[in-house]
Structures are given as C-alpha cells and as structure tokens.
Amino acid sequence: MSLTTKCRGKDCDLAVDGPSFEMLDRSFGVHCRSVQELSLLFAVSQTLDKSFDLSEIVKPLLRRLRDMMGMERGMIAILNRDDGQILLSDAIGVPRTVPASQYFELIHPLLQRTVDKAAPVVTPNFREWIAEDAERPKLSDGLQIDAGTGLISVPLKFGEKVIGTLSVERPRNSRQGWEADLRLLTMIASVIAQAARLRQDAAEQIQSLRRENTRLQEAMAQDFRPKNMIGTADSMRTVYYHIEQVAQSTTTVLIRGESGTGKELVAKALHEKSDRKHKSFVKVNCAALPDSIIESELFGHEKGAFTGALSMRKGRFELANGGTIFLDEIGDISAATQVKLLRVLQEREFERVGSQETMQVDVRVIAATSRNLEEMIADGSFREDLYYRLNVFPIYMPALRDRKCDVMLLADYFIEKYAKRQGVKAMRISSAAIDLLVSYHWPGNVREIENCMERAVLLAKGQSIKAHHLPPTLQKKSAKETREICTLEDAMVALEREMIIDALKDTGSNMAEAARRLGLTERKMGLRVKKYDIELSRYK
C-alpha cells in the first residue's frame, strides 16, 4: 500500500510517498506532529485488521498507542449491552503487582462520567484528583503517578451511542497542551468504535446462529427419536434418522439386529410415523408358527380347505390391508412359504388356502431377522430373490454392548416403569450396582436389562438398588477379575466404602444423618470419609 502525505506545519514542509508513515519517521527522524498522528492512525487501522476477535487486538492496539504517544498507562473499556455497565476489556502499563481490576476501579468514576456525558473528560492533574477522595489513594497503591501526569478519557461512539471508553494516562506536553492529544484520541476512538461495533454485531449474530443451530439440532433429535425408544448413542441416532427417512414411504424395510435389541419397536415407529398410522399394524412371529399352519396364518383359508377348517378365515395380510404387516424372524420361514411370500411382495396379491380367487392388498411390509441371511443364501436355505425384495431399505439395530452410554438411561427408564407398576417410588442405583451394569456385556441386549431391572425393583422393596439385587449373571467375575487376588480385608474395605457412599447419597451429603444411619459417631464418620477420600460435594 502506497501512502502520500504533505505536511506544511510550522516547522515542517515535507512530501513523502512510501509504504508506511512509520518507516518515514524512522528514516528521517521527523518530529512533525501531523505525520506522527497519521502514522499512528494507520498503525491502529493495521492492528484492527489483524483479527476479527476484538479481545485479541485490544492489547496490541494499546501498545501501539504507548509506543507512539509516550503514555504511561492505557485502558479500553466496553459497555455491556444488557445492563449498560462498563466492563474492563484490557489495560497496559499497570505493574504486575497491581491487578488491572484495581486500576479500573480507581479510574471508574472518570470513565462513567465520560459515558454519561458522551464527551471527553480531561483530568489535567491525575495525582491531585486521586487525593480528593480518601479511598482513591488505597486503589492507587503501587502505581507511580508523577505530579504532571494527566488522564484523558474519550468515549467510543458509534453514531450517537456510546459503546465504551478509551483512556490514556501520560505526562502533559507543555508545548501543545492537552488539545492535540484530545483531538488525536478522539479520532482513534472513532476508528476503534466502528471496528468494535462491527465485531460486536458480528459476534452476536454468530452467537445467535449457534444458539439457533443448537436448538434446531435438539428439536430435530427430539422429533427424530420415536417416543417408545431410548438411546442417545450415535448408532441409535442413525437408526432414528433412517426411521425418519423411510417412514413416509411404502418401501419394504428389513430390520437387522440381534435378539432383544428392539426391532419390533423400530417397526412400530415406522408405522406410527407413516400415513398408515390410523390403519392396522399386524405382527407375525414367523418363528412361532409351524410350517403346517404358517401359510394359513399369512394368507387365510376357505371353509373346508383342510381338516379343522370349519369356517372361512382372513389371513394376516388381508387383515393388514391399508396398514402395515410386521414379519418378525423372517429368516425362519420354509422354502415353500418363501415362494408365496415373494409373490405377495412383487405383485401385492395372493389366494387364500383352498381358494382360486386372487386377492389384491395394499400393505406395507416390514420384516426383521436376527439371522445372517447372507450365509443362509450361501447354503441354500433362503431364497436370494426374496432377500433382495426384503432388503430394499435395511436398518441395523446395534447391540447394547456397542452402546454402553445408553445402559444407565435404559436402567433408569425400566426402574421407573416397574416401580410405577408396583406402586412404589422409583429408587436410585448404588455405585457398586452401576459398576456391574456398565461393565456387563449384555448378551440379551435391551430385553435382558429390562428383566434385570424388573427383578431389582421387586427385591429392593423401595430402597436403593444394591449390587446383590442384580441377577447372579451380572455378578459373575470375568476371567481377568478372577485372576486378581482379593483378600477378605480388601472386600470389607470395599463394602464399607460403598455403604458410606450410599448413606451420603441418601442424605444429600449430610454427615450427621449418614453417621446415624450407619450407627457411627460423627467423628468416626469424618475419619472414614477422609480415609476413603470421598468428595462430599459429589453427593449433594
């Protein structure tokens, strides 16, 4: 950037063309006030351009002013938009032994007067002003303030609105007085105010956008998560997203996952989020139906079609007409049924057993399996063409061991559910029980933890759920734990610590009440809390 200036002051007649006024000063040693002021303004603008974050440039800006004006101390303060209070932004020249907040408190009356008047305030003799109030000398303790030092405070104004102050403490220039400094600082304050306001507006807009983004994400996550499903793991969020994507269509969905992961809940959520939610949702467990009757169950039969068929009966597909049919454990159906099911999926038509009449149905098919269909295709026990008809939109339900962060959410949910059913207050879980729940591998997935919590609620009888209320399978040690040596003394210490923590939790860290419950004196309780390094604040 090339700058040209011409100074025609009293002692100077100089024209310069160069990249920086600062270089001009150094090169020629010119002591022209006009050139120095322009150089300072240019340096200020350069500093403001270095960062969008105002907090990062305040101190470098004040250093520029100190180097070029010879000031002893300087401060920039910004007004809080919410309450109008003046807040310290940054200061330089304050000794390390004196907190910047102390200096801010000292000159705060002058800064407040600047804001109230929306005009500069000049204090020619700063030391005399300090002596006028009995409290001020205490605040100035540690500051070396000479007799000729004054303080100039100018408002940072954007339009007619004051957004802060710029204050400078420096010795008086006997030749030029305070007028020249006041004029220069007013110009600098104007530049700083414009930059500060623009950055403040942009920062507030960014913050507003971030809050809105967070709100929308939370709202979307809440809307995506079906009401009957629990889980915040990333894998579960993916499931919710897939449900939202496919729910409104008629696409066939295949839900994959281990037994007990909640595949039926996904099927129900797909139905309830679809346009068919007011129609039938028919569930069929293919594994529970023998081959001899599964065809009749799915497609229905006519009277006399076989022995025992005393009347016509509608099949599950016919009952689900206009709604959704859920075929659970689809991998367990026979080869003959696979052929007929393929036709329904392709043509949406079938015949009842013992009938020649073809029936058309409008039904959304959702299937689920815990079996490896790809291996079954390879060994010939599952039709490949049926697999591709079913596997249009797969949704994979994660095993509970792969989303350990949801274990306690599920545990709390089932405790509340079964406590309400038993007519008791929902109880908390002890630390030892939590350790067992989190460390267990849950081969039975969500179904297993539900049964586990139902058992614990029954055994706890309204008290907190302890480790011994959990099933023996959860308390079985792993091979690694079995190899570790645990003495009787270690076990007793662990039990005592657990009981103390449980008592503190129950009483909200009330040491006296916890001691009474455990049959201890407050002194012994205090000693044990100290011995086991228990943080009381964690249980308030």
GROMACS .gro file of C-alpha atoms in nm, residues 192-419:
model
  228
  192ILE     CA    1  -1.187   0.175   1.731
  193ALA     CA    2  -1.561   0.228   1.796
  194GLN     CA    3  -1.655   0.146   1.437
  195ALA     CA    4  -1.442  -0.168   1.440
  196ALA     CA    5  -1.568  -0.270   1.786
  197ARG     CA    6  -1.934  -0.224   1.690
  198LEU     CA    7  -1.897  -0.422   1.369
  199ARG     CA    8  -1.722  -0.703   1.554
  200GLN     CA    9  -1.974  -0.693   1.836
  201ASP     CA   10  -2.265  -0.716   1.593
  202ALA     CA   11  -2.099  -0.999   1.402
  203ALA     CA   12  -2.015  -1.185   1.725
  204GLU     CA   13  -2.374  -1.153   1.846
  205GLN     CA   14  -2.506  -1.276   1.511
  206ILE     CA   15  -2.269  -1.573   1.521
  207GLN     CA   16  -2.373  -1.649   1.879
  208SER     CA   17  -2.738  -1.621   1.782
  209LEU     CA   18  -2.686  -1.856   1.489
  210ARG     CA   19  -2.506  -2.104   1.713
  211ARG     CA   20  -2.791  -2.098   1.964
  212GLU     CA   21  -3.043  -2.144   1.686
  213ASN     CA   22  -2.837  -2.426   1.538
  214THR     CA   23  -2.820  -2.600   1.875
  215ARG     CA   24  -3.194  -2.551   1.927
  216LEU     CA   25  -3.274  -2.692   1.583
  217GLN     CA   26  -3.044  -2.989   1.633
  218GLU     CA   27  -3.206  -3.065   1.968
  219ALA     CA   28  -3.553  -3.024   1.817
  220MET     CA   29  -3.463  -3.247   1.523
  221ALA     CA   30  -3.312  -3.508   1.754
  222GLN     CA   31  -3.624  -3.495   1.970
  223ASP     CA   32  -3.852  -3.520   1.668
  224PHE     CA   33  -3.648  -3.799   1.511
  225ARG     CA   34  -3.641  -4.010   1.826
  226PRO     CA   35  -3.955  -4.220   1.845
  227LYS     CA   36  -4.138  -4.189   2.178
  228ASN     CA   37  -4.104  -4.559   2.253
  229MET     CA   38  -3.726  -4.578   2.202
  230ILE     CA   39  -3.447  -4.491   2.446
  231GLY     CA   40  -3.088  -4.410   2.349
  232THR     CA   41  -2.853  -4.124   2.268
  233ALA     CA   42  -2.561  -4.320   2.119
  234ASP     CA   43  -2.451  -4.225   1.768
  235SER     CA   44  -2.561  -4.565   1.638
  236MET     CA   45  -2.911  -4.504   1.775
  237ARG     CA   46  -2.922  -4.155   1.624
  238THR     CA   47  -2.850  -4.320   1.290
  239VAL     CA   48  -3.145  -4.555   1.348
  240TYR     CA   49  -3.373  -4.258   1.428
  241TYR     CA   50  -3.257  -4.079   1.115
  242HIS     CA   51  -3.325  -4.384   0.898
  243ILE     CA   52  -3.670  -4.422   1.051
  244GLU     CA   53  -3.747  -4.060   0.967
  245GLN     CA   54  -3.618  -4.103   0.611
  246VAL     CA   55  -3.825  -4.408   0.519
  247ALA     CA   56  -4.135  -4.380   0.740
  248GLN     CA   57  -4.348  -4.179   0.495
  249SER     CA   58  -4.283  -4.413   0.200
  250THR     CA   59  -4.425  -4.759   0.120
  251THR     CA   60  -4.076  -4.906   0.078
  252THR     CA   61  -4.016  -5.251   0.225
  253VAL     CA   62  -3.785  -5.232   0.526
  254LEU     CA   63  -3.563  -5.508   0.664
  255ILE     CA   64  -3.459  -5.458   1.027
  256ARG     CA   65  -3.139  -5.641   1.119
  257GLY     CA   66  -3.003  -5.698   1.467
  258GLU     CA   67  -2.951  -5.942   1.750
  259SER     CA   68  -3.242  -6.079   1.950
  260GLY     CA   69  -3.363  -5.835   2.215
  261THR     CA   70  -3.231  -5.517   2.054
  262GLY     CA   71  -3.578  -5.371   1.991
  263LYS     CA   72  -3.651  -5.449   1.627
  264GLU     CA   73  -4.025  -5.454   1.690
  265LEU     CA   74  -4.006  -5.102   1.835
  266VAL     CA   75  -3.848  -4.984   1.510
  267ALA     CA   76  -4.129  -5.147   1.309
  268LYS     CA   77  -4.390  -4.983   1.528
  269ALA     CA   78  -4.218  -4.645   1.499
  270LEU     CA   79  -4.215  -4.677   1.119
  271HIS     CA   80  -4.588  -4.746   1.122
  272GLU     CA   81  -4.673  -4.462   1.363
  273LYS     CA   82  -4.472  -4.207   1.164
  274SER     CA   83  -4.632  -4.310   0.834
  275ASP     CA   84  -4.960  -4.209   0.668
  276ARG     CA   85  -5.091  -4.555   0.762
  277LYS     CA   86  -5.076  -4.490   1.137
  278HIS     CA   87  -5.456  -4.495   1.170
  279LYS     CA   88  -5.476  -4.832   0.993
  280SER     CA   89  -5.391  -5.180   1.123
  281PHE     CA   90  -5.044  -5.279   1.243
  282VAL     CA   91  -5.035  -5.659   1.225
  283LYS     CA   92  -4.747  -5.851   1.387
  284VAL     CA   93  -4.647  -6.201   1.281
  285ASN     CA   94  -4.375  -6.401   1.456
  286CYS     CA   95  -4.271  -6.640   1.181
  287ALA     CA   96  -4.053  -6.844   1.417
  288ALA     CA   97  -4.353  -6.923   1.642
  289LEU     CA   98  -4.568  -7.066   1.361
  290PRO     CA   99  -4.513  -7.426   1.241
  291ASP     CA  100  -4.485  -7.486   0.867
  292SER     CA  101  -4.824  -7.663   0.861
  293ILE     CA  102  -5.021  -7.351   0.954
  294ILE     CA  103  -4.799  -7.054   0.860
  295GLU     CA  104  -4.947  -7.034   0.510
  296SER     CA  105  -5.299  -7.028   0.652
  297GLU     CA  106  -5.198  -6.766   0.908
  298LEU     CA  107  -5.045  -6.538   0.647
  299PHE     CA  108  -5.295  -6.576   0.362
  300GLY     CA  109  -5.611  -6.715   0.531
  301HIS     CA  110  -5.822  -7.017   0.427
  302GLU     CA  111  -6.165  -7.109   0.299
  303LYS     CA  112  -6.415  -7.326   0.485
  304GLY     CA  113  -6.326  -7.693   0.437
  305ALA     CA  114  -5.985  -7.621   0.288
  306PHE     CA  115  -5.835  -7.872   0.531
  307THR     CA  116  -5.933  -8.076   0.832
  308GLY     CA  117  -6.048  -7.842   1.106
  309ALA     CA  118  -6.124  -7.551   0.872
  310LEU     CA  119  -6.481  -7.510   0.991
  311SER     CA  120  -6.519  -7.156   0.860
  312MET     CA  121  -6.353  -6.903   0.634
  313ARG     CA  122  -6.072  -6.712   0.800
  314LYS     CA  123  -5.890  -6.400   0.685
  315GLY     CA  124  -5.509  -6.413   0.686
  316ARG     CA  125  -5.270  -6.160   0.834
  317PHE     CA  126  -5.205  -5.991   0.501
  318GLU     CA  127  -5.577  -5.941   0.446
  319LEU     CA  128  -5.620  -5.805   0.799
  320ALA     CA  129  -5.334  -5.561   0.738
  321ASN     CA  130  -5.487  -5.424   0.416
  322GLY     CA  131  -5.431  -5.047   0.407
  323GLY     CA  132  -5.188  -5.070   0.701
  324THR     CA  133  -4.859  -5.238   0.788
  325ILE     CA  134  -4.761  -5.601   0.842
  326PHE     CA  135  -4.453  -5.683   1.050
  327LEU     CA  136  -4.291  -6.018   0.973
  328ASP     CA  137  -4.060  -6.093   1.265
  329GLU     CA  138  -3.787  -6.359   1.232
  330ILE     CA  139  -3.839  -6.378   0.856
  331GLY     CA  140  -3.534  -6.599   0.827
  332ASP     CA  141  -3.722  -6.891   0.988
  333ILE     CA  142  -3.990  -6.945   0.720
  334SER     CA  143  -3.984  -7.255   0.499
  335ALA     CA  144  -3.883  -7.262   0.132
  336ALA     CA  145  -4.245  -7.316   0.020
  337THR     CA  146  -4.368  -7.015   0.213
  338GLN     CA  147  -4.077  -6.808   0.078
  339VAL     CA  148  -4.207  -6.860  -0.278
  340LYS     CA  149  -4.559  -6.740  -0.192
  341LEU     CA  150  -4.427  -6.451   0.011
  342LEU     CA  151  -4.213  -6.343  -0.283
  343ARG     CA  152  -4.525  -6.317  -0.498
  344VAL     CA  153  -4.701  -6.100  -0.241
  345LEU     CA  154  -4.403  -5.868  -0.225
  346GLN     CA  155  -4.383  -5.842  -0.604
  347GLU     CA  156  -4.750  -5.828  -0.704
  348ARG     CA  157  -4.929  -5.749  -0.375
  349GLU     CA  158  -5.170  -6.038  -0.447
  350PHE     CA  159  -5.235  -6.390  -0.308
  351GLU     CA  160  -5.501  -6.664  -0.277
  352ARG     CA  161  -5.643  -6.799   0.043
  353VAL     CA  162  -5.574  -7.166   0.111
  354GLY     CA  163  -5.842  -7.368  -0.070
  355SER     CA  164  -5.949  -7.076  -0.293
  356GLN     CA  165  -5.894  -6.996  -0.661
  357GLU     CA  166  -5.980  -6.629  -0.620
  358THR     CA  167  -5.686  -6.389  -0.633
  359MET     CA  168  -5.699  -6.110  -0.376
  360GLN     CA  169  -5.527  -5.772  -0.403
  361VAL     CA  170  -5.390  -5.600  -0.093
  362ASP     CA  171  -5.240  -5.260  -0.021
  363VAL     CA  172  -4.998  -5.335   0.261
  364ARG     CA  173  -4.661  -5.202   0.376
  365VAL     CA  174  -4.421  -5.489   0.457
  366ILE     CA  175  -4.163  -5.458   0.735
  367ALA     CA  176  -3.951  -5.764   0.808
  368ALA     CA  177  -3.697  -5.835   1.081
  369THR     CA  178  -3.441  -6.106   1.149
  370SER     CA  179  -3.157  -6.182   1.386
  371ARG     CA  180  -3.010  -6.440   1.149
  372ASN     CA  181  -2.734  -6.398   0.891
  373LEU     CA  182  -2.936  -6.411   0.568
  374GLU     CA  183  -2.624  -6.389   0.353
  375GLU     CA  184  -2.494  -6.717   0.500
  376MET     CA  185  -2.838  -6.874   0.457
  377ILE     CA  186  -2.838  -6.772   0.090
  378ALA     CA  187  -2.496  -6.932   0.051
  379ASP     CA  188  -2.612  -7.265   0.198
  380GLY     CA  189  -2.940  -7.255   0.003
  381SER     CA  190  -3.182  -7.221   0.295
  382PHE     CA  191  -3.303  -6.873   0.197
  383ARG     CA  192  -3.403  -6.752  -0.147
  384GLU     CA  193  -3.177  -6.488  -0.296
  385ASP     CA  194  -3.461  -6.320  -0.490
  386LEU     CA  195  -3.668  -6.292  -0.172
  387TYR     CA  196  -3.367  -6.143   0.009
  388TYR     CA  197  -3.338  -5.865  -0.248
  389ARG     CA  198  -3.712  -5.797  -0.226
  390LEU     CA  199  -3.691  -5.761   0.150
  391ASN     CA  200  -3.357  -5.582   0.174
  392VAL     CA  201  -3.470  -5.264  -0.003
  393PHE     CA  202  -3.403  -5.038   0.296
  394PRO     CA  203  -3.210  -5.211   0.576
  395ILE     CA  204  -3.197  -5.067   0.928
  396TYR     CA  205  -2.936  -5.211   1.165
  397MET     CA  206  -3.015  -5.217   1.536
  398PRO     CA  207  -2.694  -5.201   1.745
  399ALA     CA  208  -2.630  -5.447   2.027
  400LEU     CA  209  -2.643  -5.298   2.377
  401ARG     CA  210  -2.274  -5.382   2.435
  402ASP     CA  211  -2.196  -5.147   2.144
  403ARG     CA  212  -2.379  -4.853   2.303
  404LYS     CA  213  -2.275  -4.868   2.667
  405CYS     CA  214  -2.361  -4.500   2.713
  406ASP     CA  215  -2.730  -4.597   2.695
  407VAL     CA  216  -2.715  -4.864   2.968
  408MET     CA  217  -2.798  -4.627   3.255
  409LEU     CA  218  -3.066  -4.447   3.053
  410LEU     CA  219  -3.238  -4.780   2.992
  411ALA     CA  220  -3.190  -4.889   3.353
  412ASP     CA  221  -3.350  -4.568   3.487
  413TYR     CA  222  -3.635  -4.598   3.237
  414PHE     CA  223  -3.718  -4.956   3.335
  415ILE     CA  224  -3.682  -4.881   3.708
  416GLU     CA  225  -3.937  -4.601   3.676
  417LYS     CA  226  -4.165  -4.823   3.466
  418TYR     CA  227  -4.172  -5.116   3.708
  419ALA     CA  228  -4.167  -4.902   4.023
   0.00000   0.00000   0.00000
